[in-house]
Amino acid sequence: MASRTRQMLGTIITRFAGKSANFLVFAIMARALTVPDLGIYGFVFTTCLLFATLFDVGIRNSVANFIGKDEARAADYTRQSLLLLVVLAVLCALFTPAIYSLQKLDVPLSSLALPAMVNAVALLTIRMQQGILLGLGDIKYFNTTELAPRVVLLAGAVALLLAGAITLSSALWLLALSNLAGAVSVVIGTIPKARGGSLSDLTPAKALLKRGFLFMLGVVAMLAAKQIAFLILTQIGSEGQAGLFYGLRRLTEILTEIGLAVSVVLFSQNVRAASREEALEAATHSTRISFWFFVALSVIAAVTAPVLVPLALGPDFAGYTGLFRILLLGTLIGTIWIIIYPSMTAIDSPLVAFLIFLPNLAIGSALTWWLFHAHGLIGAGVAMAISQLLLSLSFLGVFWLRYGVSPGDFLVLRKSDLGGVGGKLRRKFARKSGKDKKGSGS
């Protein structure tokens, strides 16, 4: 329990630092770019992640699962995943510009295609190779590979700002190059782990693809479920409306992404858990603590919204605090399923999660189309919040009916939860006091 809590807190701190850097970059871009350009930036940002996940073919999750269950063959799985990466990266590089050529955007395809292609391939590399680290339980280096692109992104954004050189093109190239730096860092860390791995035996590669395909279905559906309102809006609304929605939604997503950081630790531990009961206990414990932490952050953000929104995003967003609060509520509700989703894939068939996402995607798409046409951006925000509520209720319901874990186990804090945190703080304070006394006595 103590090790799990330390890893969870360490990852939260690292992810919070990384997402804080992302937030600062986003705030710079939101102020420097026009609202329509911000919408295009958000569209590229979101779709590149979807493309990377699609061509990852679920190998991030499957390699973590196989290594976690059979660490003795870690070198075989690592080497085979590197070989698969080369093939999948080429396919991803060809697919990305082809898809953008089908979109009707008010910018030349030539200014989008190359940075988007580099960005998608870099994200693909990061995704696939981080699975190795998760399987080995190397959360410390995993956190390093998460932080590296954020540091490059922030440094580059500040440099562009000082030079007065922020345009849509420079912003997209900065995004691509920062993720390329992350890709290099994760490959440097995983290549040594491939030493001694087999090249002739393709059994690990076949196993990775077979199980990974099911993971891929779930993960692509998961990412689409998170962004379904925005993705639909990019097709039925204007680029300006998409920019406003993306800006406000992105401002709330720091909560979601911290939640995802917690879920990553849970997945790494659960693929190595001795039993389903141990994995479920870890999931419920961490979800309880994390969710109420997010509630506190959300209340602060909602109360300070009239100051926070224009301060973070600029005056163009000042009149949209109501929409921000709706999106914030949807994001908060969504953290529940985002945290527990990877635990489900670790203890059960990935197809179970996919079957949860499928009807919710259809409902979310229909709600967004209907409510946007009826009530504009507010309607799209309400659709997003409702879809997140339905997803969280769906996941909680499946955990209750399928695994016997009630919603209260995920959401109601226990004395032991608070006592564990308090005990750690007391021990830390006691150690510090002891050192101070020794120092004063010498």
XYZ file of C-alpha atoms in Angstrom:
442
model
C 0.000 0.000 0.000
C 2.804 2.409 0.945
C 4.688 1.710 -2.292
C 1.530 2.194 -4.337
C 0.751 5.497 -2.609
C 4.314 6.756 -3.107
C 4.231 5.877 -6.805
C 0.805 7.454 -7.178
C 1.847 10.677 -5.436
C 5.142 10.793 -7.334
C 3.331 10.392 -10.627
C 0.729 13.004 -9.686
C 3.494 15.488 -8.863
C 5.383 14.730 -12.076
C 2.233 14.796 -14.188
C 1.088 17.985 -12.462
C 4.439 19.604 -13.280
C 4.230 18.382 -16.865
C 0.642 19.471 -17.299
C 1.406 22.801 -15.647
C 4.043 23.299 -18.339
C 1.468 22.264 -20.942
C -0.999 24.681 -19.419
C 1.477 27.567 -19.588
C 2.186 26.717 -23.230
C -1.511 26.484 -23.947
C -2.129 29.848 -22.268
C 0.586 31.390 -24.444
C -0.903 29.859 -27.598
C -4.463 30.850 -26.658
C -3.397 34.486 -26.351
C -1.071 34.565 -29.354
C -3.184 32.666 -31.898
C -6.524 33.795 -33.256
C -9.504 31.814 -31.944
C -10.026 30.043 -35.331
C -6.306 29.136 -35.466
C -6.589 27.788 -31.922
C -9.440 25.584 -33.130
C -7.231 24.175 -35.914
C -4.354 23.703 -33.445
C -6.721 21.803 -31.146
C -7.992 19.676 -34.020
C -4.439 18.656 -34.994
C -3.502 18.077 -31.339
C -6.508 15.802 -30.785
C -6.448 13.881 -34.059
C -2.692 13.185 -33.921
C -3.214 11.483 -30.571
C -6.025 9.422 -32.082
C -3.836 8.437 -35.063
C -0.955 7.438 -32.780
C -3.308 5.325 -30.697
C -4.797 3.692 -33.782
C -1.402 2.670 -35.199
C -0.115 1.643 -31.792
C -2.545 -1.288 -32.310
C -2.797 -1.610 -28.521
C 0.847 -2.657 -28.173
C 1.425 -0.111 -25.390
C -1.041 -2.017 -23.211
C -0.311 -5.537 -24.436
C 3.472 -5.272 -24.011
C 2.941 -3.908 -20.496
C 0.595 -6.791 -19.761
C 2.892 -9.528 -21.106
C 6.046 -8.146 -19.456
C 4.199 -7.622 -16.185
C 3.035 -11.242 -16.183
C 6.307 -12.752 -17.522
C 9.232 -10.432 -16.776
C 11.727 -13.183 -17.673
C 10.831 -12.642 -21.354
C 10.968 -8.844 -21.152
C 13.882 -8.656 -23.626
C 11.969 -10.694 -26.230
C 8.858 -8.541 -25.971
C 10.922 -5.341 -26.001
C 12.866 -6.269 -29.143
C 9.744 -7.391 -30.982
C 7.902 -4.184 -30.054
C 10.792 -2.131 -31.464
C 10.597 -4.020 -34.762
C 6.838 -3.531 -34.920
C 7.327 0.175 -34.203
C 9.354 0.647 -37.407
C 6.584 -0.831 -39.571
C 3.741 0.951 -37.784
C 5.549 4.315 -37.855
C 5.798 4.168 -41.663
C 2.076 3.393 -41.952
C 1.203 6.202 -39.543
C 3.376 8.668 -41.500
C 1.504 7.851 -44.713
C -1.955 7.865 -43.135
C -1.790 11.214 -41.289
C -1.435 13.664 -44.228
C -3.942 11.621 -46.241
C -6.631 12.200 -43.611
C -5.928 15.941 -43.341
C -6.281 16.253 -47.107
C -9.956 15.300 -46.666
C -10.655 18.157 -44.230
C -11.944 21.552 -45.347
C -9.738 23.888 -43.314
C -8.941 27.536 -43.981
C -5.197 26.834 -44.117
C -3.029 25.191 -46.800
C -2.526 21.450 -46.372
C 1.222 21.953 -46.826
C 1.432 23.922 -43.557
C -0.292 21.133 -41.591
C 0.766 17.839 -43.142
C 4.474 17.634 -42.274
C 4.377 18.812 -38.627
C 1.267 16.695 -38.027
C 3.016 13.645 -39.502
C 6.115 14.141 -37.324
C 3.907 14.707 -34.287
C 1.807 11.580 -34.865
C 4.861 9.328 -35.379
C 6.573 10.774 -32.285
C 3.452 10.177 -30.197
C 3.240 6.632 -31.566
C 6.836 5.973 -30.503
C 6.234 7.356 -27.021
C 3.068 5.301 -26.575
C 4.529 1.977 -27.677
C 7.808 2.235 -25.788
C 6.264 3.496 -22.564
C 4.372 0.198 -22.391
C 7.691 -1.537 -21.722
C 8.379 0.752 -18.767
C 4.886 0.162 -17.371
C 5.282 -3.601 -17.611
C 8.594 -3.452 -15.749
C 7.109 -1.124 -13.144
C 9.740 1.518 -13.937
C 7.444 4.417 -13.051
C 10.377 6.716 -12.268
C 11.763 6.618 -15.818
C 8.236 6.612 -17.215
C 7.692 9.934 -15.443
C 10.964 11.228 -16.921
C 9.772 10.422 -20.445
C 6.497 12.188 -19.687
C 8.270 15.325 -18.496
C 10.900 15.620 -21.256
C 8.596 16.785 -24.094
C 6.814 19.203 -21.756
C 10.090 20.897 -20.820
C 11.044 21.281 -24.495
C 7.548 22.542 -25.315
C 7.602 25.197 -22.595
C 11.123 26.386 -23.438
C 10.235 26.611 -27.124
C 6.980 28.470 -26.470
C 8.727 31.058 -24.324
C 11.419 31.515 -26.988
C 8.798 31.991 -29.725
C 6.862 34.421 -27.543
C 9.925 36.544 -26.833
C 10.783 36.549 -30.541
C 7.214 37.476 -31.488
C 7.169 34.461 -33.811
C 4.085 32.516 -32.725
C 1.980 31.505 -35.717
C -0.158 28.440 -36.360
C 2.714 26.886 -38.317
C 5.367 27.561 -35.646
C 3.018 26.302 -32.914
C 2.439 23.022 -34.757
C 6.153 22.532 -35.417
C 6.955 23.205 -31.772
C 4.401 20.588 -30.726
C 5.917 18.068 -33.145
C 9.533 18.686 -32.112
C 8.747 18.544 -28.392
C 7.120 15.133 -28.801
C 10.065 14.058 -30.948
C 12.299 14.865 -27.963
C 10.062 12.687 -25.804
C 10.285 9.868 -28.354
C 14.091 10.011 -28.314
C 14.165 9.928 -24.496
C 11.923 6.871 -24.236
C 13.785 4.937 -26.965
C 17.106 5.645 -25.222
C 15.636 4.116 -22.078
C 14.087 1.029 -23.680
C 16.701 -0.085 -26.238
C 19.042 -1.476 -23.519
C 16.154 -3.606 -22.260
C 16.028 -5.388 -25.650
C 19.499 -6.925 -25.235
C 19.387 -10.683 -25.532
C 15.911 -10.656 -27.013
C 15.040 -13.011 -29.850
C 14.704 -11.831 -33.454
C 13.948 -15.186 -35.068
C 11.042 -16.195 -32.828
C 8.043 -14.085 -33.864
C 5.730 -15.586 -31.245
C 5.987 -12.496 -28.978
C 5.131 -10.173 -31.883
C 2.090 -12.257 -32.798
C 0.948 -12.291 -29.182
C 1.409 -8.520 -28.894
C -0.678 -7.880 -32.005
C -3.397 -10.384 -31.109
C -4.047 -9.027 -27.626
C -3.110 -5.492 -28.604
C -5.829 -5.210 -31.230
C -8.482 -5.574 -28.541
C -6.689 -2.965 -26.423
C -6.527 -0.643 -29.430
C -10.277 -0.790 -29.953
C -10.830 0.222 -26.346
C -8.178 2.949 -26.215
C -9.250 4.603 -29.485
C -12.842 4.500 -28.253
C -11.695 5.934 -24.914
C -9.911 8.890 -26.526
C -12.857 9.523 -28.823
C -15.214 9.383 -25.826
C -13.170 12.050 -24.040
C -13.252 14.384 -27.037
C -16.444 13.400 -28.853
C -18.160 16.769 -28.317
C -15.148 18.686 -29.684
C -14.662 16.307 -32.628
C -18.324 16.610 -33.638
C -18.161 20.383 -33.182
C -15.202 20.652 -35.594
C -17.411 19.114 -38.274
C -20.685 21.013 -37.675
C -19.519 24.339 -36.202
C -17.184 27.107 -37.301
C -13.448 27.143 -36.586
C -14.060 30.034 -34.181
C -16.620 28.017 -32.207
C -14.287 25.037 -32.185
C -11.496 27.298 -30.904
C -13.616 28.648 -28.039
C -14.787 25.178 -27.036
C -11.290 23.703 -27.295
C -9.740 26.496 -25.245
C -12.207 26.163 -22.377
C -12.218 22.361 -22.486
C -8.437 22.235 -22.488
C -8.351 24.482 -19.439
C -10.377 21.898 -17.514
C -8.404 18.914 -18.764
C -5.509 19.333 -16.363
C -7.789 17.501 -13.901
C -8.505 14.697 -16.342
C -4.860 14.273 -17.222
C -3.812 14.040 -13.582
C -6.523 11.412 -13.224
C -5.013 9.593 -16.178
C -1.628 9.724 -14.432
C -3.124 7.929 -11.440
C -4.667 5.337 -13.750
C -1.271 4.714 -15.388
C 0.239 3.807 -12.003
C -2.747 1.563 -11.307
C -2.376 -0.198 -14.654
C 1.346 -0.789 -14.082
C 0.625 -2.299 -10.659
C -2.449 -4.246 -11.700
C -0.799 -6.080 -14.609
C 1.673 -7.345 -11.991
C -0.950 -7.966 -9.284
C -1.114 -11.465 -7.831
C -4.913 -11.591 -7.976
C -7.995 -9.783 -9.235
C -8.881 -8.899 -5.623
C -5.540 -7.130 -5.165
C -6.036 -5.176 -8.394
C -9.586 -4.133 -7.439
C -8.464 -2.994 -3.990
C -5.769 -0.824 -5.575
C -8.248 0.694 -8.025
C -10.858 1.579 -5.402
C -8.334 2.991 -2.920
C -6.650 5.289 -5.433
C -9.916 6.395 -7.059
C -11.399 7.459 -3.708
C -8.438 9.630 -2.792
C -7.941 11.093 -6.258
C -11.597 11.915 -6.952
C -12.023 14.062 -3.847
C -8.754 15.816 -4.579
C -10.216 16.672 -7.998
C -13.469 17.860 -6.379
C -11.509 20.362 -4.288
C -9.615 21.640 -7.342
C -12.841 21.916 -9.338
C -14.603 23.954 -6.657
C -11.686 26.390 -6.566
C -11.663 26.657 -10.372
C -15.449 27.173 -10.550
C -15.455 29.917 -7.907
C -12.525 31.766 -9.482
C -13.729 31.272 -13.087
C -14.453 34.993 -13.795
C -10.779 35.716 -13.065
C -9.216 32.400 -14.085
C -10.661 32.133 -17.606
C -9.591 35.539 -19.016
C -6.318 35.394 -17.086
C -5.424 32.002 -18.554
C -6.899 32.297 -22.032
C -7.169 35.989 -22.766
C -10.026 38.498 -23.167
C -11.637 36.609 -26.078
C -12.791 33.971 -23.577
C -13.971 36.329 -20.810
C -17.673 36.013 -21.624
C -17.715 32.212 -21.483
C -17.350 31.441 -17.766
C -20.747 29.693 -17.761
C -19.621 27.300 -20.480
C -16.331 26.795 -18.630
C -18.184 25.707 -15.480
C -20.314 23.238 -17.442
C -17.203 21.742 -19.052
C -15.461 21.686 -15.669
C -18.334 19.671 -14.198
C -18.194 17.243 -17.113
C -14.439 16.870 -16.721
C -14.762 16.208 -12.983
C -17.405 13.521 -13.535
C -15.266 11.988 -16.280
C -12.249 11.526 -13.998
C -14.056 8.572 -12.399
C -14.119 6.390 -15.508
C -10.761 7.684 -16.717
C -9.050 6.454 -13.545
C -10.716 3.030 -13.408
C -10.721 2.219 -17.140
C -7.095 0.929 -17.329
C -7.676 -1.219 -14.233
C -10.566 -2.895 -16.044
C -8.351 -3.682 -19.048
C -5.723 -5.169 -16.720
C -8.110 -7.586 -14.984
C -10.527 -8.437 -17.808
C -10.788 -8.623 -21.585
C -10.207 -5.222 -23.242
C -13.363 -5.924 -25.229
C -15.468 -5.277 -22.109
C -14.421 -1.611 -22.015
C -14.890 -1.246 -25.769
C -18.473 -2.488 -25.479
C -19.080 0.148 -22.788
C -17.689 2.933 -24.967
C -19.529 2.004 -28.149
C -23.106 2.973 -27.180
C -21.863 5.966 -25.204
C -20.029 7.269 -28.285
C -23.232 7.051 -30.304
C -25.219 8.812 -27.576
C -22.542 11.511 -27.124
C -22.406 12.193 -30.859
C -26.192 12.466 -31.162
C -26.475 14.666 -28.068
C -23.768 17.039 -29.312
C -25.358 17.373 -32.746
C -28.838 17.961 -31.293
C -27.958 20.282 -28.395
C -25.451 22.335 -30.415
C -28.044 23.061 -33.085
C -30.608 23.858 -30.376
C -28.485 25.874 -27.923
C -25.092 26.590 -29.512
C -21.882 26.152 -27.525
C -23.749 25.849 -24.215
C -25.642 22.919 -25.710
C -22.391 21.264 -26.794
C -21.036 21.736 -23.263
C -24.130 20.153 -21.718
C -23.835 17.248 -24.170
C -20.228 16.739 -23.108
C -21.172 16.721 -19.398
C -24.049 14.271 -19.945
C -21.866 11.909 -21.989
C -19.192 11.899 -19.250
C -21.854 11.184 -16.615
C -23.230 8.269 -18.634
C -19.724 6.848 -19.087
C -18.872 7.041 -15.385
C -22.215 5.470 -14.436
C -21.628 2.728 -17.021
C -18.176 1.863 -15.653
C -19.339 1.949 -12.036
C -22.303 -0.251 -12.957
C -20.125 -2.839 -14.702
C -17.706 -2.961 -11.760
C -20.665 -3.509 -9.425
C -22.451 -6.165 -11.496
C -19.397 -7.961 -12.927
C -16.835 -7.737 -10.102
C -18.997 -7.055 -7.029
C -17.405 -3.647 -6.329
C -20.037 -1.044 -5.421
C -19.939 2.642 -6.488
C -19.417 3.531 -2.822
C -16.153 1.588 -2.806
C -14.865 3.986 -5.471
C -16.334 7.238 -4.160
C -16.787 7.164 -0.354
C -13.641 7.985 1.608
C -12.655 5.682 4.463
C -10.825 6.451 7.676
C -7.945 4.279 6.530
C -7.528 6.465 3.411
C -7.135 9.622 5.455
C -5.179 7.869 8.181
C -2.616 6.597 5.686
C -1.947 10.066 4.326
C -1.906 11.607 7.818
C 0.460 8.944 9.097
C 2.925 9.615 6.290
C 2.882 13.342 7.056
C 3.384 12.723 10.798
C 6.328 10.379 10.171
C 7.900 12.876 7.776
C 7.488 15.684 10.329
C 8.904 13.487 13.097
C 12.006 12.668 11.033
C 12.543 16.349 10.249
C 12.109 17.312 13.919
C 14.608 14.644 14.939
C 17.199 15.989 12.505
C 16.624 19.541 13.744
C 17.145 18.463 17.361
C 20.388 16.677 16.477
C 21.555 19.747 14.614
C 20.817 22.104 17.504
C 22.462 19.780 20.027
C 25.797 19.587 18.217
